[in-house]
Each structure stands twice: as structure tokens, then as C-alpha cells.
PDB file of C-alpha atoms and ligand atoms in Angstrom:
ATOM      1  CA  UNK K   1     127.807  92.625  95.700  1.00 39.00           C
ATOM      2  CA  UNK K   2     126.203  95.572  94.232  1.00 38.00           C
ATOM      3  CA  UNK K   3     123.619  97.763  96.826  1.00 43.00           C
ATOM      4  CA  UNK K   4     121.363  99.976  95.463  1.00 43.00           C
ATOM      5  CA  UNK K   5     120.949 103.561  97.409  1.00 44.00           C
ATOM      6  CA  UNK K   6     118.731 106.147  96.981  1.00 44.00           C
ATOM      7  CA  UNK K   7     120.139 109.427  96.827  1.00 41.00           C
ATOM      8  CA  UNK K   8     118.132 113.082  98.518  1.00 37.00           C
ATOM      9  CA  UNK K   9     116.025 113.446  94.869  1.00 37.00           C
ATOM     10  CA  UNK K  10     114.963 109.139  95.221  1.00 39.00           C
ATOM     11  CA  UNK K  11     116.489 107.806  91.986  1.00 41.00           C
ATOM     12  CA  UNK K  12     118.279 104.340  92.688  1.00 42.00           C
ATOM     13  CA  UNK K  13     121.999 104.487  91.832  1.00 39.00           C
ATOM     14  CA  UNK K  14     124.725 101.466  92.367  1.00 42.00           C
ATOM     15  CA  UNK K  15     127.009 101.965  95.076  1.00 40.00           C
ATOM     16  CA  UNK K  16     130.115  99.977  96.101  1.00 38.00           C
ATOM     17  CA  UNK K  17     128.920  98.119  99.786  1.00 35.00           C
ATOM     18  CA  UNK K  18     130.331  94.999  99.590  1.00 50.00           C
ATOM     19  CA  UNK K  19     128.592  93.429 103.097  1.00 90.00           C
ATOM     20  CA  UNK K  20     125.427  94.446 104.601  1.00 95.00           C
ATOM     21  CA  UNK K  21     124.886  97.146 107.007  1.00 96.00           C
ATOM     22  CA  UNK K  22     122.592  96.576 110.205  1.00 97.00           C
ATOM     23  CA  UNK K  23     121.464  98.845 112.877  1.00 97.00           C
ATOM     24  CA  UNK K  24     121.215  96.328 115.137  1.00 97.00           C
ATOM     25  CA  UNK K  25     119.396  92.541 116.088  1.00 98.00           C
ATOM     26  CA  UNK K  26     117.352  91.019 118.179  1.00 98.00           C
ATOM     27  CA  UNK K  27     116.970  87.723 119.130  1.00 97.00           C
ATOM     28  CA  UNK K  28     113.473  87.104 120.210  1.00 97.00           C
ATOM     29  CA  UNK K  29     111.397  89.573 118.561  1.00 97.00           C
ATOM     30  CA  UNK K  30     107.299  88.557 118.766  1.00 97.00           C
ATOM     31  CA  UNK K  31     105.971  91.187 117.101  1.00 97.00           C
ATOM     32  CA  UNK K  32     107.135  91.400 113.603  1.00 97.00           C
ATOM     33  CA  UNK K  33     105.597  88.313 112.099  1.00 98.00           C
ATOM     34  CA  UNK K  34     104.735  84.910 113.299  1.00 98.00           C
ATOM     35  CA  UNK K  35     106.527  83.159 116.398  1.00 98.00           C
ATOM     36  CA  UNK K  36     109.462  83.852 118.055  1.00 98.00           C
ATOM     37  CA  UNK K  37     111.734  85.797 115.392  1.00 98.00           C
ATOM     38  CA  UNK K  38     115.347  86.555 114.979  1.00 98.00           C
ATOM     39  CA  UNK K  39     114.736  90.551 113.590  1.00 98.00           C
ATOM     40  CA  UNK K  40     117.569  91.976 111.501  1.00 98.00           C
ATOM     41  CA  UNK K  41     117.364  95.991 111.637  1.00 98.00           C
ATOM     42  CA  UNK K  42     118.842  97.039 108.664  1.00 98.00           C
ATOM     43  CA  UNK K  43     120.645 100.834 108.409  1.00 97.00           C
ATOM     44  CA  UNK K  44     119.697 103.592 105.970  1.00 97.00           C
ATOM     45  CA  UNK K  45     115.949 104.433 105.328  1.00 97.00           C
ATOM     46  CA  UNK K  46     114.681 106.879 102.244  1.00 96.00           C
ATOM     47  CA  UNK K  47     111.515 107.979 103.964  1.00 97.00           C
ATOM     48  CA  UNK K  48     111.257 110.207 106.515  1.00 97.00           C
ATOM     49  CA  UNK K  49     107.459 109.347 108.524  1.00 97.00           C
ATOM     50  CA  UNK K  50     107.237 112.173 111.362  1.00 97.00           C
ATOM     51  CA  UNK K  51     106.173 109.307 113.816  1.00 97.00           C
ATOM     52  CA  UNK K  52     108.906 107.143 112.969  1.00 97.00           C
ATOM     53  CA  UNK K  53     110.181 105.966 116.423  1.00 94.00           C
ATOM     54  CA  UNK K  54     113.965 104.673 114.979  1.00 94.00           C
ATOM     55  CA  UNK K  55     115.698 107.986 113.395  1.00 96.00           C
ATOM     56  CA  UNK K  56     118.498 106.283 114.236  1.00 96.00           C
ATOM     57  CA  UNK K  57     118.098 103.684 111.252  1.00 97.00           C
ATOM     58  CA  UNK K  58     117.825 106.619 109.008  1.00 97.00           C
ATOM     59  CA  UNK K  59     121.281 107.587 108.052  1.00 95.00           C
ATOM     60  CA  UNK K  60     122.612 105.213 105.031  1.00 93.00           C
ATOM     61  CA  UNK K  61     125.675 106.640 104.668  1.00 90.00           C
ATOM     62  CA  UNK K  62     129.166 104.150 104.602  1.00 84.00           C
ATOM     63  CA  UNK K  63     129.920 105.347 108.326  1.00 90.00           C
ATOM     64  CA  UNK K  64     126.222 104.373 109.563  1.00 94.00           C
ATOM     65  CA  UNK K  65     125.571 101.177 111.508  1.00 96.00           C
ATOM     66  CA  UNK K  66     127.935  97.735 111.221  1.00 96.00           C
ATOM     67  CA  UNK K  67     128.657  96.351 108.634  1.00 95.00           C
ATOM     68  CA  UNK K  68     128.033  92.265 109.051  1.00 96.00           C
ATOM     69  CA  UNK K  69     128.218  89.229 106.744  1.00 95.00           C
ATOM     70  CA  UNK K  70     125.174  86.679 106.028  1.00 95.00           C
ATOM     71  CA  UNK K  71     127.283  84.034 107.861  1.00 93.00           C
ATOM     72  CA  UNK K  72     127.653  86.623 110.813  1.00 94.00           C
ATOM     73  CA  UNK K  73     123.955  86.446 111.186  1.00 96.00           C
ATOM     74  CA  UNK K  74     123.520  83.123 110.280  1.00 94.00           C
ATOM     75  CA  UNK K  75     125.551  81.881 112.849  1.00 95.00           C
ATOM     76  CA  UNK K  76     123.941  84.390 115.963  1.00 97.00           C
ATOM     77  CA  UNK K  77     120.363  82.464 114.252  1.00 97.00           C
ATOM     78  CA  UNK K  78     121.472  79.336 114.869  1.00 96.00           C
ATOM     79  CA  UNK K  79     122.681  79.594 118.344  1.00 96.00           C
ATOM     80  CA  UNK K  80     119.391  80.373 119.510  1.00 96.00           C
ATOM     81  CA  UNK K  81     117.579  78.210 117.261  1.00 96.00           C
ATOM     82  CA  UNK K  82     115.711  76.309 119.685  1.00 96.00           C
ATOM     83  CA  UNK K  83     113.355  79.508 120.303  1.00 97.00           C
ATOM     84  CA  UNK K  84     112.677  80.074 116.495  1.00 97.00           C
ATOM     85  CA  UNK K  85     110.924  76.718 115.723  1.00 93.00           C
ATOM     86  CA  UNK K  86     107.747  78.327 115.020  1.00 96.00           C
ATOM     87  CA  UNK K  87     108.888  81.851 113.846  1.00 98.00           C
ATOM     88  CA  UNK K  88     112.057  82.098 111.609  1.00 98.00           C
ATOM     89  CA  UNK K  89     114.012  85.616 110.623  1.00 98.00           C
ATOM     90  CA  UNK K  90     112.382  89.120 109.775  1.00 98.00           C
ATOM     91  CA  UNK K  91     114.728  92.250 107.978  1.00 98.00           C
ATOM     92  CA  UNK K  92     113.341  95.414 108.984  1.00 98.00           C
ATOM     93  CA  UNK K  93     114.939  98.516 109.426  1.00 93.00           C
ATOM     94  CA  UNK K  94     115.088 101.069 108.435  1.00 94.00           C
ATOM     95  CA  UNK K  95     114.096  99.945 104.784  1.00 97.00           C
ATOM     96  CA  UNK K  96     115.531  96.566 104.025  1.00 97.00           C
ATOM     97  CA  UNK K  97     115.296  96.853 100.412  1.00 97.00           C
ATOM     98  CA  UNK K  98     118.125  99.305  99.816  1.00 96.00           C
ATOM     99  CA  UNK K  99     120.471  96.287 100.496  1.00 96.00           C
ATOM    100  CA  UNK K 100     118.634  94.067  98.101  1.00 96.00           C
ATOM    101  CA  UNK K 101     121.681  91.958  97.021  1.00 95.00           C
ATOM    102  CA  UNK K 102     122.540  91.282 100.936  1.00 96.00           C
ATOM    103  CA  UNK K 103     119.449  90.604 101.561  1.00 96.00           C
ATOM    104  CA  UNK K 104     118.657  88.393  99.080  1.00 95.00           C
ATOM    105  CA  UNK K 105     122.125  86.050 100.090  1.00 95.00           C
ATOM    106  CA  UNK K 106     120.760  86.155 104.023  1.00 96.00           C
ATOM    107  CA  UNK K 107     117.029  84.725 103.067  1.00 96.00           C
ATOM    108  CA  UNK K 108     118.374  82.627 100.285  1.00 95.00           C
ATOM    109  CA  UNK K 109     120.940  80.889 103.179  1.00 95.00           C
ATOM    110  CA  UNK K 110     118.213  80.962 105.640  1.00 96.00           C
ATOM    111  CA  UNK K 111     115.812  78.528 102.797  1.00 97.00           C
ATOM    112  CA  UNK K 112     118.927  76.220 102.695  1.00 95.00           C
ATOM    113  CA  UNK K 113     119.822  75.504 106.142  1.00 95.00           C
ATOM    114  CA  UNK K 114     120.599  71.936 106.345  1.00 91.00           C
ATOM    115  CA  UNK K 115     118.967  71.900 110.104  1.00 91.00           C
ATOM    116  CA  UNK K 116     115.864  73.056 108.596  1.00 93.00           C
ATOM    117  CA  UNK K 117     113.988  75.856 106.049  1.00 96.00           C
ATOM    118  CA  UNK K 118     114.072  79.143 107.977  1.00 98.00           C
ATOM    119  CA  UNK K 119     110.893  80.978 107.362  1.00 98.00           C
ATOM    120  CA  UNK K 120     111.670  84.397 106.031  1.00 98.00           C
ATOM    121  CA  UNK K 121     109.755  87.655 106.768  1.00 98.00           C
ATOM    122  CA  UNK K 122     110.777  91.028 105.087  1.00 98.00           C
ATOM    123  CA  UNK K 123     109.180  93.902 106.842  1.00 98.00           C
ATOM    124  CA  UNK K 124     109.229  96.680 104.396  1.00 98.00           C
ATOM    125  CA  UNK K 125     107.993 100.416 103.338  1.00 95.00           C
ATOM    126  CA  UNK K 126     108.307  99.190  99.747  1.00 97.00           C
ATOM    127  CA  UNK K 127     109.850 102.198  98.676  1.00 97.00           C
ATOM    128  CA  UNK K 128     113.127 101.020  97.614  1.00 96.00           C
ATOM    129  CA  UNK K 129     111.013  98.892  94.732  1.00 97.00           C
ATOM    130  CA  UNK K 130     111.628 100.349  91.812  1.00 96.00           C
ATOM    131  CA  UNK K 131     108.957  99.125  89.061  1.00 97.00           C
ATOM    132  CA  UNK K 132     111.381  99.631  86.149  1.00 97.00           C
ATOM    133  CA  UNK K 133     114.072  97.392  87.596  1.00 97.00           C
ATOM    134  CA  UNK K 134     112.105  94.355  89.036  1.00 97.00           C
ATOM    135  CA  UNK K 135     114.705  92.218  88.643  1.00 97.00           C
ATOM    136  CA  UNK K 136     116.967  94.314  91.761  1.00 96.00           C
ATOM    137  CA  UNK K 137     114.585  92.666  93.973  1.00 97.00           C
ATOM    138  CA  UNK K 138     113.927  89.654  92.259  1.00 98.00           C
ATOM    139  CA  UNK K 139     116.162  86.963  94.275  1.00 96.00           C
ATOM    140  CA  UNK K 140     114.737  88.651  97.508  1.00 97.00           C
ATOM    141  CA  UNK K 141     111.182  88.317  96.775  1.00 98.00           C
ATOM    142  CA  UNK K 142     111.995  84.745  95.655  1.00 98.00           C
ATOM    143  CA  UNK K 143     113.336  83.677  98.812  1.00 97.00           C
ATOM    144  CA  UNK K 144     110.515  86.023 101.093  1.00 98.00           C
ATOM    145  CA  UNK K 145     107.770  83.424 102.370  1.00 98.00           C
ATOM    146  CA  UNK K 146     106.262  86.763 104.334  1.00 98.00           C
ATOM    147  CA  UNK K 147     105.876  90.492 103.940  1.00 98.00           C
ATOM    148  CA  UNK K 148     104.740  92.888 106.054  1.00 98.00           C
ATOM    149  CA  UNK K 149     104.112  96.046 104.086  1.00 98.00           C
ATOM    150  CA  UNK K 150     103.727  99.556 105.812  1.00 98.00           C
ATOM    151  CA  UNK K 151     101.235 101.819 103.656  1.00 98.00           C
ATOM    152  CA  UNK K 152     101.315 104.648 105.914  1.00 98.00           C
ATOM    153  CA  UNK K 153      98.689 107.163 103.911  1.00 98.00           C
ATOM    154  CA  UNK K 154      96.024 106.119 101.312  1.00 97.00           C
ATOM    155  CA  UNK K 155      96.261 109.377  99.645  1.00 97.00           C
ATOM    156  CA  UNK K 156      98.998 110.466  97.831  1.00 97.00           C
ATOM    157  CA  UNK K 157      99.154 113.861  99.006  1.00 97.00           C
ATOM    158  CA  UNK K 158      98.829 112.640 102.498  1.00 97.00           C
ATOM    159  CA  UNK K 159     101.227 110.003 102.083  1.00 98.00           C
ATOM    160  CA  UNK K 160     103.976 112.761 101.277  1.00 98.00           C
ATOM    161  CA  UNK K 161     103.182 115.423 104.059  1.00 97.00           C
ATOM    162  CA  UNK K 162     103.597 112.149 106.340  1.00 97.00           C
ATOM    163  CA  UNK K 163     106.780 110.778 105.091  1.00 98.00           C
ATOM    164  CA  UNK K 164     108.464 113.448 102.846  1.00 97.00           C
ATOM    165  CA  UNK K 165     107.860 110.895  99.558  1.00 97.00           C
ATOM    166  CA  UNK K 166     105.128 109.663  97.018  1.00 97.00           C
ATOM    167  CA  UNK K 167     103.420 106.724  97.611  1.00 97.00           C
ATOM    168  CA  UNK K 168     103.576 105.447  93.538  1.00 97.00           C
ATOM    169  CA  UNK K 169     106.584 102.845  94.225  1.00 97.00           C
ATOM    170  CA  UNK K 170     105.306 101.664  97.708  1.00 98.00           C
ATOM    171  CA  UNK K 171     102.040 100.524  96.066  1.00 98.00           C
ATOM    172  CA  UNK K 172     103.830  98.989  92.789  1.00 98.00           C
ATOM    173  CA  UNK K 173     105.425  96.757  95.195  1.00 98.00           C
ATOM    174  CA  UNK K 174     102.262  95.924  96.436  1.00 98.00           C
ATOM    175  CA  UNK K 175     101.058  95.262  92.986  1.00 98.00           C
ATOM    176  CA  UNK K 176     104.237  93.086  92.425  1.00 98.00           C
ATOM    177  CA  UNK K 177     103.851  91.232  95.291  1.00 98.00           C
ATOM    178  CA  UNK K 178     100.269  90.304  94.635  1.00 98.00           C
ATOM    179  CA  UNK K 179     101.630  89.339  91.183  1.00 98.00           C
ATOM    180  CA  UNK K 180     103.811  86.152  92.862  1.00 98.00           C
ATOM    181  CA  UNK K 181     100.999  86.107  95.161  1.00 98.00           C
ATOM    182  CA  UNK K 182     103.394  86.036  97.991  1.00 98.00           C
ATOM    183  CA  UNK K 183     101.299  86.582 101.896  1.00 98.00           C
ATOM    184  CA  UNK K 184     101.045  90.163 102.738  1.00 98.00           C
ATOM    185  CA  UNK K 185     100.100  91.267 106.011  1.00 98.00           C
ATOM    186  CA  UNK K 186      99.283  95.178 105.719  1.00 98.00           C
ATOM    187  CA  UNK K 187     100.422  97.721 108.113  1.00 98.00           C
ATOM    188  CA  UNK K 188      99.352 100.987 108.582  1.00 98.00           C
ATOM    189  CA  UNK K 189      99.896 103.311 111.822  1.00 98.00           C
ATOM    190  CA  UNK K 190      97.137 105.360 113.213  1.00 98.00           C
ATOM    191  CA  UNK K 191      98.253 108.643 114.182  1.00 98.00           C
ATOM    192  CA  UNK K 192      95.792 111.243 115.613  1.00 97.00           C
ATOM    193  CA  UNK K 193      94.752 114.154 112.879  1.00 96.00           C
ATOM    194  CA  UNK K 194      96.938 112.267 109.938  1.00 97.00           C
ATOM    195  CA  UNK K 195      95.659 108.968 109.753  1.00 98.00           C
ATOM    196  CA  UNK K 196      92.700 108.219 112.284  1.00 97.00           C
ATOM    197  CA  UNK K 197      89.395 108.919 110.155  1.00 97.00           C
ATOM    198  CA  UNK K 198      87.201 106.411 109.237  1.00 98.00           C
ATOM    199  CA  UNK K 199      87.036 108.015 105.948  1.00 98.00           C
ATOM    200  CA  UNK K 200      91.096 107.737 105.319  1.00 97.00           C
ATOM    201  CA  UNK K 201      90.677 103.922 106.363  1.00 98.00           C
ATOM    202  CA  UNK K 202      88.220 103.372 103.820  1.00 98.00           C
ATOM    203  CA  UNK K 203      90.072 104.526 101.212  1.00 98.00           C
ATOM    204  CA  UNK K 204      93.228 102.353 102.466  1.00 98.00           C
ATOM    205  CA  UNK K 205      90.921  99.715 102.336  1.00 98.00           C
ATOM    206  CA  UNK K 206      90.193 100.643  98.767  1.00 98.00           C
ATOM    207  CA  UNK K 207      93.453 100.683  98.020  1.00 98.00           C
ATOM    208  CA  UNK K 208      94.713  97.403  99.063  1.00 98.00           C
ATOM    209  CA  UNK K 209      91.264  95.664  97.730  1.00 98.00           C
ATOM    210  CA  UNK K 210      93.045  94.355  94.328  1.00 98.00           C
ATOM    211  CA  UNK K 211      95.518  92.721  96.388  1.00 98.00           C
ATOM    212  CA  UNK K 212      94.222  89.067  96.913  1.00 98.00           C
ATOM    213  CA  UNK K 213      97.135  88.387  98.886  1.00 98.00           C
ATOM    214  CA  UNK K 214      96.680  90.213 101.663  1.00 98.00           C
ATOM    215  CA  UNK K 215      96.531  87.945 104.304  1.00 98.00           C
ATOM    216  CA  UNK K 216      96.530  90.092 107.622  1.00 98.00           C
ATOM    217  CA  UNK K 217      95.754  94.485 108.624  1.00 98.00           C
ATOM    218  CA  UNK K 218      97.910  95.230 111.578  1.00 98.00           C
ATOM    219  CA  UNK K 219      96.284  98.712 112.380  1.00 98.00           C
ATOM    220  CA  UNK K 220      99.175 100.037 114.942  1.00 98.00           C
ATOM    221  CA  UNK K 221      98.511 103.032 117.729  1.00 98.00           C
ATOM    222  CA  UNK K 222     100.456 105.718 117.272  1.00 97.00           C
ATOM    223  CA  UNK K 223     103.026 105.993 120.366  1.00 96.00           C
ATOM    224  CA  UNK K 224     105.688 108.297 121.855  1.00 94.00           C
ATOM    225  CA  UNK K 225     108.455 105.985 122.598  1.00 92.00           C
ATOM    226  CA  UNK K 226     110.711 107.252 119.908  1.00 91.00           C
ATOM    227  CA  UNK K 227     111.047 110.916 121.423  1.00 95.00           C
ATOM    228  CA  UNK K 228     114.444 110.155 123.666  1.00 95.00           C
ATOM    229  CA  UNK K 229     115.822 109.121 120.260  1.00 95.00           C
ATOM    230  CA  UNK K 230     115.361 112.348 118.641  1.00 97.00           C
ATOM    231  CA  UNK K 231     116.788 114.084 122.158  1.00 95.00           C
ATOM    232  CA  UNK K 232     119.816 112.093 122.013  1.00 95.00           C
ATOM    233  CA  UNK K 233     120.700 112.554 118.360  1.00 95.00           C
ATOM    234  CA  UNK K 234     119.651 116.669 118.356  1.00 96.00           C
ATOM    235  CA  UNK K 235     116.790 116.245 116.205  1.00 96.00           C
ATOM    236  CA  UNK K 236     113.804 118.418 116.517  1.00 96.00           C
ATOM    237  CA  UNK K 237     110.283 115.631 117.334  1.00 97.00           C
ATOM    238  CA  UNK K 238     108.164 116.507 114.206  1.00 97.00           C
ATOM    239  CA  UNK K 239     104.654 115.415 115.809  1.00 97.00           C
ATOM    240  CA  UNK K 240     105.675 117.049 119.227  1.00 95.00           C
ATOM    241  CA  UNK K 241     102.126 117.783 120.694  1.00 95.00           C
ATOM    242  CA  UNK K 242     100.014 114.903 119.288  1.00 97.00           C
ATOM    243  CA  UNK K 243      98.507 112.544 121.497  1.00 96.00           C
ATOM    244  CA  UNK K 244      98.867 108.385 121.622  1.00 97.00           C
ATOM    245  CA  UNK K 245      96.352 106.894 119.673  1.00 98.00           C
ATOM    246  CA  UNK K 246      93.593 106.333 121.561  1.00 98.00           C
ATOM    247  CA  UNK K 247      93.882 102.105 121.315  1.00 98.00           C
ATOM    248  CA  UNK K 248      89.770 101.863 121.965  1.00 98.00           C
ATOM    249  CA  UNK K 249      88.997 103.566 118.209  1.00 98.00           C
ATOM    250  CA  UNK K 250      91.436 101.061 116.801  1.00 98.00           C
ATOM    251  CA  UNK K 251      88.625  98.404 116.180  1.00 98.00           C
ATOM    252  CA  UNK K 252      85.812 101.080 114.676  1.00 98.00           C
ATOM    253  CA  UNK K 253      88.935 102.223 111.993  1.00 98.00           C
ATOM    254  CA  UNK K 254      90.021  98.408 111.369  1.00 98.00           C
ATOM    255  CA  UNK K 255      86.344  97.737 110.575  1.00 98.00           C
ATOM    256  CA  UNK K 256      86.608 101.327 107.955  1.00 98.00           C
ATOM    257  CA  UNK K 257      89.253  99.576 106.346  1.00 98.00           C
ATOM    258  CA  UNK K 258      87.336  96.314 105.976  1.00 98.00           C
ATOM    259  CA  UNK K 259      84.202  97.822 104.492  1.00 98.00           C
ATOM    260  CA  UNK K 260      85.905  99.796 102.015  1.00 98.00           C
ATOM    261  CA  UNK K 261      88.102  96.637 100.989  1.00 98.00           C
ATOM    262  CA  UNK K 262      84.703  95.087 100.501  1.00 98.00           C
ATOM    263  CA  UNK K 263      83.137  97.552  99.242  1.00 97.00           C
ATOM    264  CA  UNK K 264      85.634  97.926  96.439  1.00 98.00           C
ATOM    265  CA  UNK K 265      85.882  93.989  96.129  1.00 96.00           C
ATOM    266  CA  UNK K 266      81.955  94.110  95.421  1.00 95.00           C
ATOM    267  CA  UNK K 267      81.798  96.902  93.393  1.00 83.00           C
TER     268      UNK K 267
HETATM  269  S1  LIG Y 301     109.845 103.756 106.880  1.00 97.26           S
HETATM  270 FE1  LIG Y 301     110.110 103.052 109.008  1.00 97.26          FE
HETATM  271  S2  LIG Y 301     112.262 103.502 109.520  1.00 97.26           S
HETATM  272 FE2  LIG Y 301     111.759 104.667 107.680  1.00 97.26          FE
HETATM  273  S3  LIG Y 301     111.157 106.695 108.429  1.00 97.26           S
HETATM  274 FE3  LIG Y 301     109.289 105.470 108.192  1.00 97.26          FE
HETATM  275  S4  LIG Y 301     108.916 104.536 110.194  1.00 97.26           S
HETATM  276 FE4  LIG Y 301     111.073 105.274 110.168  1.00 97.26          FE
END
């Protein structure tokens, strides 16, 4: 099976992984989508968000995390199947997408389980999505009942000072999934003096207004649980000095990004 990687610069190039390549599972994950959920972690991530709280999913190289088979993980689902009746699987990572042929096989076997359709969630930065090459994606999207789609910055310039990339392919999958009108649940993490301003939730709210998909805003707290990872693997804590998000302004900015979605919906 052919993978597609991003290299340093971001253009997608073919390498030679035959399997996929996790960072790790677990098997009764509640918060990424609905139920009880098995939650694949996938290696190997092309952005680099100075919150992110699993640098350890970064590295994408052939040496990076275990390399696993869909029947591997298959077979660790269905031994705990019992607990998944109302849930199903998530992939997140890291960025899911960059194994888009492996990923496509695990959801695609997950539809056809002869115990039962497993409901698939793919929680994504949608930056792997590459808007001239739809079809590298295709077979995942067909076999995704759920996304949850990180837009981490509504502007641009914003968006790359916060995660070292442009936001342009990360909102054509956003346009592409409102296209198969598959359910999007939007996230977007609120992180003191980058993302917490009623005005910069407005305009995220503008942004995802098109998308009449969009079944869910998960606005998350920013948190400090990732700095032992950066300790442990020498890396220098990027937002070192900023504060948790205060959880009691999450409401006031998740009712910014309402008005501005219907504000642009009315307008
Ligand atoms: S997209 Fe997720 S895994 Fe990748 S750097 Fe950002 S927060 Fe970390």
C-alpha cells in the first residue's frame, strides 16, 4: 500500500510503508467522539501547534512508533467489543491522514464486520488533504461516518504563528467534507493571548458558516499536561509561561463563535 508523507517544505510525496504506523491505542477512550471508543493514535504529524500536548506523535519517520496491521487492530476491537456498542473506533494522532491507504483498509474492515457495522470517527487537522489529489483520501472519507476537525486559528496568519503551516488545505477539507455532507463536529482549542478573543471566535464562526454539516463546536481549554513530554524527549515547551484557559470564559467565546456563524449564515 502506498502512504503519502509530507516532507519539511509540505508537498505530498509517495513513500514505501507497507503497514500502518501507530503511536499507540486505547481501549476506552470517551472523549473523542460518541460512546465508549477504541482510539487509534496514529505516528507522524506535519503541523507543529505550540500547545500540542503529544510531541511524541510528531516524528513520521520509518523508525517512529509500531508498525501494526488492520487485522492487528481489528482483533484488540473485538475483544473488547462489549464496551463499544454505542461508540465504535476513532484514528487520531498525530494526523491520521498521512496514512490514508491504511486507514482507509482499517474503517473499510470496521463497516464490514460480520458482528456488526463499526461506527468510524477520524479525528483530524485536515492538513494532509490535498485538494488537487482528492481521490488519496477518497476510500477514507467513504468509509468515515464522523469527523472531528481541529481548526486551530481563523486567520491565516494566526493559524501559521500557531502551528508553523497555512491553514488553505485544512479548510479545503472542510469544504470537501461538507461536499459529501459527511457530520463534522468542529474543534478548536482556546489558548490564552492566541486564540481566546471573542473577536477571533467570531471570525471562526465565520469561517465554518458555509459548512452545513457541522454538526457539533467542541471549544477545548487550553491545558499543561503535555509539558513532561517535552522534558522527557529534550524539547524546549514553546508556550512556557501561558496560563490554563480559564474554563469559565469558555461559554461567552462558544457563544462568539455562534453569532458570527449566524451572522454570516444571515448575511
Ligand atoms: S495537529 Fe495535533 S498532533 Fe499535530 S502538532 Fe497539532 S496538536 Fe499536535
Amino acid at each position: 500500500m502506498a502512504q503519502i508523507e509530507l516532507t519539511p517544505q509540505g508537498d505530498a510525496c509517495e513513500t514505501r510503508y507497507a503497514r500502518g504506523r501507530i503511536h499507540s491505542v486505547e481501549t476506552m477512550g470517551t472523549v473523542d467522539g460518541p460512546g465508549i471508543r477504541f482510539v487509534v493514535f496514529m505516528q507522524g504529524c506535519p503541523l507543529r501547534c505550540l500547545y500540542c500536548h503529544n510531541p511524541d506523535t510528531w516524528d513520521a519517520g520509518a523508525a517512529a512508533g509500531t508498525e501494526v496491521t488492520v487485522e492487528q487492530l481489528v482483533e484488540e476491537f473485538e475483544s473488547n467489543r462489549q464496551f463499544y456498542k454505542n461508540g465504535g473506533i476513532t484514528v487520531s494522532g498525530g494526523e491520521p491522514l498521512l496514512q490514508p491507504e491504511f486507514l482507509a483498509d482499517l474503517f473499510a474492515a470496521m463497516h464490514a464486520r460480520s458482528e456488526g457495522r463499526v461506527h468510524t470517527c477520524l479525528d483530524s487537522c485536515g492538513y494532509a488533504f490535498d485538494p488537487a489529489h482528492p481521490e488519496r483520501t477518497a476510500r477514507v472519507l467513504d468509509a468515515c461516518d464522523l469527523v472531528l476537525l481541529d481548526i486551530k486559528h481563523a486567520d491565516p496568519a494566526g493559524h501559521r504563528a500557531l502551528t508553523g503551516r497555512d491553514p488553505a488545505r485544512i479548510l479545503a477539507f472542510g469544504d470537501e467534507l461538507a461536499r459529501r455532507k459527511i457530520p463534522v463536529v468542529i474543534r478548536h482549542v482556546v489558548v490564552p493571548g492566541y486564540t481566546d478573543t471573542p473577536e477571533e471566535c467570531e471570525a471562526l464562526g465565520r469561517l465554518i458558516a458555509p459548512w452545513q454539516n457541522v454538526v457539533g463546536l467542541e471549544m477545548l481549554p487550553y491545558h499543561t499536561l503535555g509539558v513532561v513530554k517535552y522534558e522527557k524527549l529534550g524539547l524546549t515547551y514553546p508556550l512556557d509561561g501561558v496560563p490554563e484557559m480559564d474554563k469559565a470564559r469558555i461559554p461567552e467565546l462558544r457563544a462568539a463563535v455562534m453569532r458570527g456563524m449566524r451572522a454570516a449564515r444571515q448575511g
